[in-house]
Amino acid sequence: MRRALTLARRGWGQTAPNPMVGAVVVQGDAIVGEGWHARFGEAHAEVAALQAARSRAAGATIYVSLEPCAHHGKTPPCAEALIAAGVTRVVIAIRDPNPAATGGIERLEAAGIPVTVGVEESAARELNAAFFHSFSSPLPWVTLKLAMSLDGAIADAAAHSQWITGPRARRETHRLRAASDAVAVGIGTVLADDPELTVRHADAPRVPPVRVVFDRQARLPLESRLARSARDLRTIVVAHDPDPERARRLHDLGVTIVNAPSLHAALGKLRAAHLRSLFVEGGARLAGALLAESLVNRLIIFQAPVVLGAGALGAFAFAPGVSVAEAPRLPVIQRRTLGHDTMTTYAISES
């Protein structure tokens, strides 16, 4: 199953709105076929693995990181393909939360094929966290990413933040962007850095992420990179009763204005616009506001071996205060070394 999960990751940035799925066909002690869902609209993982196994699939066990589908979508039902191939056992990491696709387990069992469910379930859920979240919440899955110094600063005393971390950490950031429906920043970050918020240092995703700016007064400069490229790449400004003329001028450049009275309402509107995952890259005020309202699901910290010292802007300067005794200990999902930098992913909330 771990091999199936590794294969699933090969679909990174290419399968949405479908999840990433991997499958391994085993005959005796030997792997005889492998597959993964490579791209939305193409063969599902199980079918790809069966094609690789050919006649050796008969009598085999198949390990799949998500319940085989039982419905006719862009491809025929995978459960029927497994039955037709003659597999004699199916091991599944986790059930499919999509009510339109689930039912594969019952179909396999009705055909007399034993099914085991729950192997590496937590890892399978984490791999497609936004997909699972979308069936239980009206809000997007929010990942907050912060690049900081050893002393917890995201900008120096002169407000410079490029570049705290090294090239490997920056490439990983672009890879994370590629699997997100949207990349978001606060207006302060835009005014300081004039970012593009595109995927440039990783494999291009099938659908470029939407760029989102949380900007209460719609101050996004008309000459900014985001505004100037809004006709080519979908760009949203989340505002609260902005100046009508200002909003009109941004609209004329192709920027979509979403009017929302609160962060919670804004996220609800973004989810209603089919954005299931939001990758937030700062700054400190937006990070603090999201944390204050318990709207963050995962926190990713890239920490560089530098000290910025007095006057630097703390990453959590605007987060709500809490006592040492009451501060929650955040579970670590993953920790990696990227060059001289360290990347740590923390679980904040599942809901």
Tab-separated table of C-alpha atoms in Angstrom:
chain	number	residue	atom	x	y	z
A	1	MET	CA	0.000	0.000	0.000
A	2	ARG	CA	2.885	2.358	0.684
A	3	ARG	CA	4.070	1.699	-2.859
A	4	ALA	CA	0.568	2.525	-4.118
A	5	LEU	CA	0.668	5.826	-2.229
A	6	THR	CA	4.082	6.610	-3.694
A	7	LEU	CA	2.741	5.947	-7.198
A	8	ALA	CA	-0.309	8.116	-6.493
A	9	ARG	CA	1.942	11.144	-5.931
A	10	ARG	CA	3.039	10.953	-9.571
A	11	GLY	CA	-0.301	12.551	-10.418
A	12	TRP	CA	0.612	15.650	-8.378
A	13	GLY	CA	-1.070	18.717	-9.870
A	14	GLN	CA	-2.630	16.777	-12.763
A	15	THR	CA	-5.695	14.959	-11.440
A	16	ALA	CA	-7.889	17.642	-9.864
A	17	PRO	CA	-10.777	17.669	-9.269
A	18	ASN	CA	-10.133	13.936	-8.984
A	19	PRO	CA	-7.886	12.651	-6.190
A	20	MET	CA	-4.424	11.159	-6.663
A	21	VAL	CA	-4.644	7.364	-6.632
A	22	GLY	CA	-2.110	4.554	-6.985
A	23	ALA	CA	-2.534	0.798	-7.434
A	24	VAL	CA	-0.265	-2.259	-7.217
A	25	VAL	CA	-1.111	-5.755	-8.486
A	26	VAL	CA	0.586	-8.587	-6.584
A	27	GLN	CA	0.772	-12.226	-7.647
A	28	GLY	CA	2.235	-14.327	-4.848
A	29	ASP	CA	5.189	-12.306	-3.559
A	30	ALA	CA	5.812	-10.468	-6.818
A	31	ILE	CA	4.518	-7.136	-8.088
A	32	VAL	CA	3.175	-7.824	-11.579
A	33	GLY	CA	1.566	-4.470	-12.373
A	34	GLU	CA	1.548	-0.881	-11.188
A	35	GLY	CA	-0.488	2.162	-12.116
A	36	TRP	CA	-1.592	5.604	-11.035
A	37	HIS	CA	-4.134	8.189	-12.086
A	38	ALA	CA	-1.854	10.306	-14.259
A	39	ARG	CA	-4.231	13.024	-15.419
A	40	PHE	CA	-7.864	14.047	-15.088
A	41	GLY	CA	-9.981	12.292	-17.712
A	42	GLU	CA	-7.435	9.536	-18.303
A	43	ALA	CA	-7.357	5.952	-17.001
A	44	HIS	CA	-7.776	5.467	-13.278
A	45	ALA	CA	-5.013	3.825	-11.259
A	46	GLU	CA	-6.656	0.406	-11.099
A	47	VAL	CA	-7.148	0.202	-14.859
A	48	ALA	CA	-3.573	1.322	-15.515
A	49	ALA	CA	-2.272	-1.335	-13.102
A	50	LEU	CA	-4.425	-4.035	-14.679
A	51	GLN	CA	-3.171	-3.070	-18.133
A	52	ALA	CA	0.402	-3.392	-16.888
A	53	ALA	CA	-0.301	-6.782	-15.284
A	54	ARG	CA	-2.217	-8.179	-18.287
A	55	SER	CA	-3.115	-11.864	-17.793
A	56	ARG	CA	-1.175	-11.972	-14.517
A	57	ALA	CA	-3.985	-10.015	-12.856
A	58	ALA	CA	-6.120	-13.174	-12.750
A	59	GLY	CA	-5.920	-14.611	-9.244
A	60	ALA	CA	-3.937	-11.614	-7.971
A	61	THR	CA	-4.363	-9.188	-5.079
A	62	ILE	CA	-4.586	-5.490	-5.915
A	63	TYR	CA	-3.704	-2.743	-3.458
A	64	VAL	CA	-5.461	0.557	-4.135
A	65	SER	CA	-5.068	3.832	-2.217
A	66	LEU	CA	-8.768	4.750	-2.697
A	67	GLU	CA	-11.946	2.709	-3.043
A	68	PRO	CA	-12.452	1.702	-6.701
A	69	CYS	CA	-15.281	3.685	-8.255
A	70	ALA	CA	-18.603	2.063	-9.086
A	71	HIS	CA	-20.024	4.669	-11.433
A	72	HIS	CA	-19.713	5.642	-15.073
A	73	GLY	CA	-17.873	8.980	-15.206
A	74	LYS	CA	-15.229	9.945	-17.736
A	75	THR	CA	-14.102	6.303	-17.479
A	76	PRO	CA	-16.009	3.040	-16.827
A	77	PRO	CA	-16.342	1.716	-13.247
A	78	CYS	CA	-13.044	0.444	-11.849
A	79	ALA	CA	-14.837	-2.113	-9.682
A	80	GLU	CA	-16.185	-3.792	-12.813
A	81	ALA	CA	-12.721	-3.781	-14.382
A	82	LEU	CA	-11.310	-5.580	-11.333
A	83	ILE	CA	-14.051	-8.186	-11.460
A	84	ALA	CA	-13.537	-8.753	-15.193
A	85	ALA	CA	-9.761	-9.113	-14.700
A	86	GLY	CA	-10.287	-11.930	-12.226
A	87	VAL	CA	-8.537	-10.475	-9.183
A	88	THR	CA	-9.232	-12.526	-6.080
A	89	ARG	CA	-8.575	-9.958	-3.335
A	90	VAL	CA	-8.714	-6.173	-3.072
A	91	VAL	CA	-6.958	-4.151	-0.351
A	92	ILE	CA	-8.094	-0.518	-0.045
A	93	ALA	CA	-6.602	2.286	2.016
A	94	ILE	CA	-9.766	4.339	2.450
A	95	ARG	CA	-13.366	4.641	1.267
A	96	ASP	CA	-14.247	7.214	-1.370
A	97	PRO	CA	-16.178	10.105	0.258
A	98	ASN	CA	-17.813	11.041	-3.047
A	99	PRO	CA	-21.402	9.729	-2.922
A	100	ALA	CA	-21.460	9.627	-6.734
A	101	ALA	CA	-18.435	7.324	-6.905
A	102	THR	CA	-18.629	5.140	-3.803
A	103	GLY	CA	-20.074	1.646	-3.791
A	104	GLY	CA	-17.099	-0.156	-5.269
A	105	ILE	CA	-16.516	-2.137	-2.078
A	106	GLU	CA	-20.066	-3.457	-2.060
A	107	ARG	CA	-19.898	-4.301	-5.770
A	108	LEU	CA	-16.675	-6.283	-5.292
A	109	GLU	CA	-18.049	-8.145	-2.293
A	110	ALA	CA	-21.240	-8.950	-4.190
A	111	ALA	CA	-19.028	-10.554	-6.846
A	112	GLY	CA	-17.430	-12.745	-4.172
A	113	ILE	CA	-14.128	-10.859	-3.938
A	114	PRO	CA	-12.793	-10.361	-0.372
A	115	VAL	CA	-12.064	-6.718	0.427
A	116	THR	CA	-9.849	-5.300	3.178
A	117	VAL	CA	-10.238	-1.593	4.031
A	118	GLY	CA	-8.131	0.707	6.210
A	119	VAL	CA	-4.515	-0.143	5.368
A	120	GLU	CA	-2.469	3.115	5.600
A	121	GLU	CA	-5.753	5.015	5.920
A	122	SER	CA	-4.262	8.103	7.598
A	123	ALA	CA	-1.576	8.492	4.925
A	124	ALA	CA	-4.156	8.079	2.160
A	125	ARG	CA	-6.388	10.733	3.705
A	126	GLU	CA	-3.480	13.148	4.133
A	127	LEU	CA	-2.402	12.712	0.509
A	128	ASN	CA	-5.808	13.915	-0.718
A	129	ALA	CA	-6.750	16.041	2.283
A	130	ALA	CA	-8.509	18.778	0.307
A	131	PHE	CA	-10.535	16.207	-1.628
A	132	PHE	CA	-11.818	14.528	1.542
A	133	HIS	CA	-12.384	17.880	3.265
A	134	SER	CA	-14.556	19.111	0.390
A	135	PHE	CA	-17.261	16.543	1.196
A	136	SER	CA	-17.561	17.541	4.852
A	137	SER	CA	-17.008	21.315	4.961
A	138	PRO	CA	-18.360	24.420	3.210
A	139	LEU	CA	-14.881	25.986	3.392
A	140	PRO	CA	-11.678	25.307	1.447
A	141	TRP	CA	-8.849	23.266	2.919
A	142	VAL	CA	-6.409	25.980	4.054
A	143	THR	CA	-2.655	25.460	4.201
A	144	LEU	CA	-0.702	28.353	5.688
A	145	LYS	CA	2.925	28.481	4.574
A	146	LEU	CA	5.468	30.763	6.239
A	147	ALA	CA	9.171	31.167	5.440
A	148	MET	CA	11.017	32.438	8.480
A	149	SER	CA	14.360	32.943	10.152
A	150	LEU	CA	15.622	31.075	13.224
A	151	ASP	CA	14.185	33.856	15.365
A	152	GLY	CA	10.764	33.495	13.764
A	153	ALA	CA	10.820	36.539	11.464
A	154	ILE	CA	9.338	36.677	7.963
A	155	ALA	CA	10.864	40.046	7.050
A	156	ASP	CA	13.799	42.091	8.259
A	157	ALA	CA	13.621	45.524	9.878
A	158	ALA	CA	13.487	47.142	6.425
A	159	ALA	CA	10.487	44.933	5.492
A	160	HIS	CA	12.526	42.844	3.039
A	161	SER	CA	11.461	39.188	2.819
A	162	GLN	CA	13.105	37.960	-0.405
A	163	TRP	CA	14.778	35.604	0.006
A	164	ILE	CA	14.911	34.191	3.542
A	165	THR	CA	15.011	30.569	2.427
A	166	GLY	CA	17.157	28.948	-0.244
A	167	PRO	CA	16.388	27.683	-3.758
A	168	ARG	CA	15.337	24.164	-2.748
A	169	ALA	CA	12.743	25.523	-0.326
A	170	ARG	CA	11.467	27.906	-2.997
A	171	ARG	CA	11.143	25.046	-5.495
A	172	GLU	CA	9.160	23.075	-2.932
A	173	THR	CA	6.854	26.060	-2.473
A	174	HIS	CA	6.146	26.084	-6.200
A	175	ARG	CA	5.473	22.333	-6.118
A	176	LEU	CA	2.951	22.899	-3.325
A	177	ARG	CA	1.326	25.661	-5.355
A	178	ALA	CA	0.915	23.240	-8.254
A	179	ALA	CA	-1.412	20.980	-6.257
A	180	SER	CA	-3.562	23.827	-4.909
A	181	ASP	CA	-6.716	25.287	-6.405
A	182	ALA	CA	-5.648	28.761	-5.314
A	183	VAL	CA	-2.636	30.641	-3.952
A	184	ALA	CA	-3.391	33.519	-1.586
A	185	VAL	CA	-1.603	36.439	0.031
A	186	GLY	CA	-2.559	39.574	1.884
A	187	ILE	CA	-2.357	43.001	0.278
A	188	GLY	CA	0.691	43.859	2.400
A	189	THR	CA	2.668	41.104	0.688
A	190	VAL	CA	1.582	42.370	-2.720
A	191	LEU	CA	2.600	45.951	-1.934
A	192	ALA	CA	5.974	44.805	-0.588
A	193	ASP	CA	6.916	42.120	-3.130
A	194	ASP	CA	4.699	42.504	-6.246
A	195	PRO	CA	4.472	38.685	-6.615
A	196	GLU	CA	3.217	36.700	-9.602
A	197	LEU	CA	1.879	33.766	-7.531
A	198	THR	CA	2.415	31.354	-10.435
A	199	VAL	CA	4.053	27.941	-10.685
A	200	ARG	CA	7.439	28.467	-12.309
A	201	HIS	CA	9.954	26.193	-10.589
A	202	ALA	CA	7.985	22.935	-10.654
A	203	ASP	CA	6.070	20.849	-13.179
A	204	ALA	CA	3.201	22.907	-14.561
A	205	PRO	CA	-0.168	21.864	-13.119
A	206	ARG	CA	-3.014	20.876	-15.418
A	207	VAL	CA	-4.959	23.924	-14.228
A	208	PRO	CA	-2.968	26.939	-12.971
A	209	PRO	CA	-3.938	27.938	-9.429
A	210	VAL	CA	-6.189	30.955	-9.026
A	211	ARG	CA	-4.418	33.960	-7.481
A	212	VAL	CA	-6.247	35.416	-4.459
A	213	VAL	CA	-5.478	38.682	-2.652
A	214	PHE	CA	-7.140	39.474	0.673
A	215	ASP	CA	-7.484	43.219	0.258
A	216	ARG	CA	-10.295	44.873	2.239
A	217	GLN	CA	-10.137	48.191	0.380
A	218	ALA	CA	-9.192	46.795	-3.052
A	219	ARG	CA	-5.841	48.562	-3.002
A	220	LEU	CA	-4.262	46.128	-5.476
A	221	PRO	CA	-2.124	48.392	-7.699
A	222	LEU	CA	-3.383	48.560	-11.258
A	223	GLU	CA	0.211	48.262	-12.485
A	224	SER	CA	1.001	45.215	-10.309
A	225	ARG	CA	1.942	41.912	-11.916
A	226	LEU	CA	-1.257	40.364	-10.621
A	227	ALA	CA	-3.522	43.017	-12.091
A	228	ARG	CA	-1.694	43.192	-15.409
A	229	SER	CA	-1.949	39.428	-15.940
A	230	ALA	CA	-5.499	38.983	-14.630
A	231	ARG	CA	-6.966	38.394	-18.090
A	232	ASP	CA	-4.633	35.442	-18.599
A	233	LEU	CA	-4.705	33.962	-15.093
A	234	ARG	CA	-7.790	34.075	-12.900
A	235	THR	CA	-7.243	36.625	-10.143
A	236	ILE	CA	-9.568	37.346	-7.223
A	237	VAL	CA	-9.502	40.260	-4.802
A	238	VAL	CA	-11.394	39.605	-1.575
A	239	ALA	CA	-12.605	42.974	-0.312
A	240	HIS	CA	-15.151	44.479	2.032
A	241	ASP	CA	-17.169	47.333	0.530
A	242	PRO	CA	-14.333	48.703	-1.650
A	243	ASP	CA	-14.511	52.042	-3.438
A	244	PRO	CA	-16.805	51.422	-6.460
A	245	GLU	CA	-14.515	53.227	-8.896
A	246	ARG	CA	-11.498	51.318	-7.667
A	247	ALA	CA	-13.364	48.026	-7.992
A	248	ARG	CA	-14.517	48.958	-11.497
A	249	ARG	CA	-10.984	49.682	-12.678
A	250	LEU	CA	-9.732	46.356	-11.330
A	251	HIS	CA	-12.694	44.602	-12.918
A	252	ASP	CA	-11.837	46.199	-16.255
A	253	LEU	CA	-8.392	44.596	-15.998
A	254	GLY	CA	-9.982	41.178	-15.512
A	255	VAL	CA	-9.826	40.977	-11.706
A	256	THR	CA	-12.804	39.362	-9.971
A	257	ILE	CA	-13.951	41.220	-6.851
A	258	VAL	CA	-15.432	39.095	-4.076
A	259	ASN	CA	-17.156	41.172	-1.427
A	260	ALA	CA	-17.195	39.528	1.997
A	261	PRO	CA	-17.667	40.988	5.493
A	262	SER	CA	-15.367	38.474	7.219
A	263	LEU	CA	-12.654	35.932	6.560
A	264	HIS	CA	-15.063	33.079	7.238
A	265	ALA	CA	-17.548	34.492	4.742
A	266	ALA	CA	-14.756	35.056	2.227
A	267	LEU	CA	-13.617	31.454	2.443
A	268	GLY	CA	-17.210	30.324	2.020
A	269	LYS	CA	-17.496	32.340	-1.173
A	270	LEU	CA	-14.202	30.977	-2.481
A	271	ARG	CA	-15.404	27.441	-1.823
A	272	ALA	CA	-18.670	28.247	-3.609
A	273	ALA	CA	-16.502	29.307	-6.559
A	274	HIS	CA	-15.165	25.697	-6.666
A	275	LEU	CA	-11.883	26.407	-4.894
A	276	ARG	CA	-11.405	23.395	-2.628
A	277	SER	CA	-7.864	24.161	-1.468
A	278	LEU	CA	-6.191	27.445	-0.578
A	279	PHE	CA	-2.408	27.749	-0.216
A	280	VAL	CA	-1.774	30.895	1.815
A	281	GLU	CA	1.704	32.442	1.637
A	282	GLY	CA	1.347	35.361	4.010
A	283	GLY	CA	1.831	37.885	5.335
A	284	ALA	CA	1.789	38.188	9.071
A	285	ARG	CA	-1.569	39.980	9.375
A	286	LEU	CA	-3.402	37.490	7.167
A	287	ALA	CA	-1.726	34.583	8.948
A	288	GLY	CA	-2.735	35.967	12.329
A	289	ALA	CA	-6.309	36.578	11.239
A	290	LEU	CA	-6.710	33.070	9.835
A	291	LEU	CA	-5.268	31.515	12.973
A	292	ALA	CA	-7.435	33.707	15.204
A	293	GLU	CA	-10.571	32.427	13.484
A	294	SER	CA	-9.387	28.773	13.452
A	295	LEU	CA	-9.473	28.664	9.662
A	296	VAL	CA	-6.112	26.937	9.090
A	297	ASN	CA	-5.919	23.181	8.544
A	298	ARG	CA	-2.195	22.735	7.924
A	299	LEU	CA	0.755	24.960	8.827
A	300	ILE	CA	3.980	24.619	6.828
A	301	ILE	CA	7.071	26.316	8.211
A	302	PHE	CA	10.194	26.769	6.117
A	303	GLN	CA	12.944	27.826	8.521
A	304	ALA	CA	16.279	29.199	7.339
A	305	PRO	CA	19.485	29.229	9.435
A	306	VAL	CA	19.615	33.014	9.715
A	307	VAL	CA	18.859	35.466	12.517
A	308	LEU	CA	17.221	38.784	11.565
A	309	GLY	CA	17.266	40.316	15.032
A	310	ALA	CA	15.769	43.528	16.364
A	311	GLY	CA	13.019	45.208	14.387
A	312	ALA	CA	12.266	42.151	12.230
A	313	LEU	CA	8.619	41.219	11.643
A	314	GLY	CA	7.589	38.118	13.573
A	315	ALA	CA	5.673	35.493	11.645
A	316	PHE	CA	3.055	35.275	14.400
A	317	ALA	CA	3.081	38.927	15.458
A	318	PHE	CA	-0.672	39.185	14.827
A	319	ALA	CA	-1.720	35.740	16.010
A	320	PRO	CA	-3.805	35.574	19.197
A	321	GLY	CA	-1.800	35.308	22.401
A	322	VAL	CA	-1.933	32.205	24.542
A	323	SER	CA	-0.225	31.144	27.746
A	324	VAL	CA	2.522	28.536	27.775
A	325	ALA	CA	0.316	26.240	29.827
A	326	GLU	CA	-2.601	26.508	27.382
A	327	ALA	CA	-0.682	26.483	24.095
A	328	PRO	CA	-1.574	23.353	22.099
A	329	ARG	CA	1.247	21.064	20.985
A	330	LEU	CA	0.797	20.765	17.233
A	331	PRO	CA	1.192	17.272	15.750
A	332	VAL	CA	4.002	17.043	13.198
A	333	ILE	CA	2.863	15.544	9.892
A	334	GLN	CA	6.216	15.744	8.122
A	335	ARG	CA	9.703	17.132	8.595
A	336	ARG	CA	12.251	17.472	5.797
A	337	THR	CA	15.616	19.088	5.155
A	338	LEU	CA	15.870	21.154	1.969
A	339	GLY	CA	19.431	22.310	1.517
A	340	HIS	CA	20.217	24.477	4.538
A	341	ASP	CA	16.525	24.945	5.373
A	342	THR	CA	14.061	22.836	7.346
A	343	MET	CA	10.453	22.244	6.296
A	344	THR	CA	7.931	21.145	8.922
A	345	THR	CA	4.230	20.467	8.355
A	346	TYR	CA	1.929	20.723	11.366
A	347	ALA	CA	-1.694	19.632	11.737
A	348	ILE	CA	-3.841	22.512	13.021
A	349	SER	CA	-7.385	21.330	12.340
A	350	GLU	CA	-9.194	18.646	10.367
A	351	SER	CA	-12.460	20.581	10.117
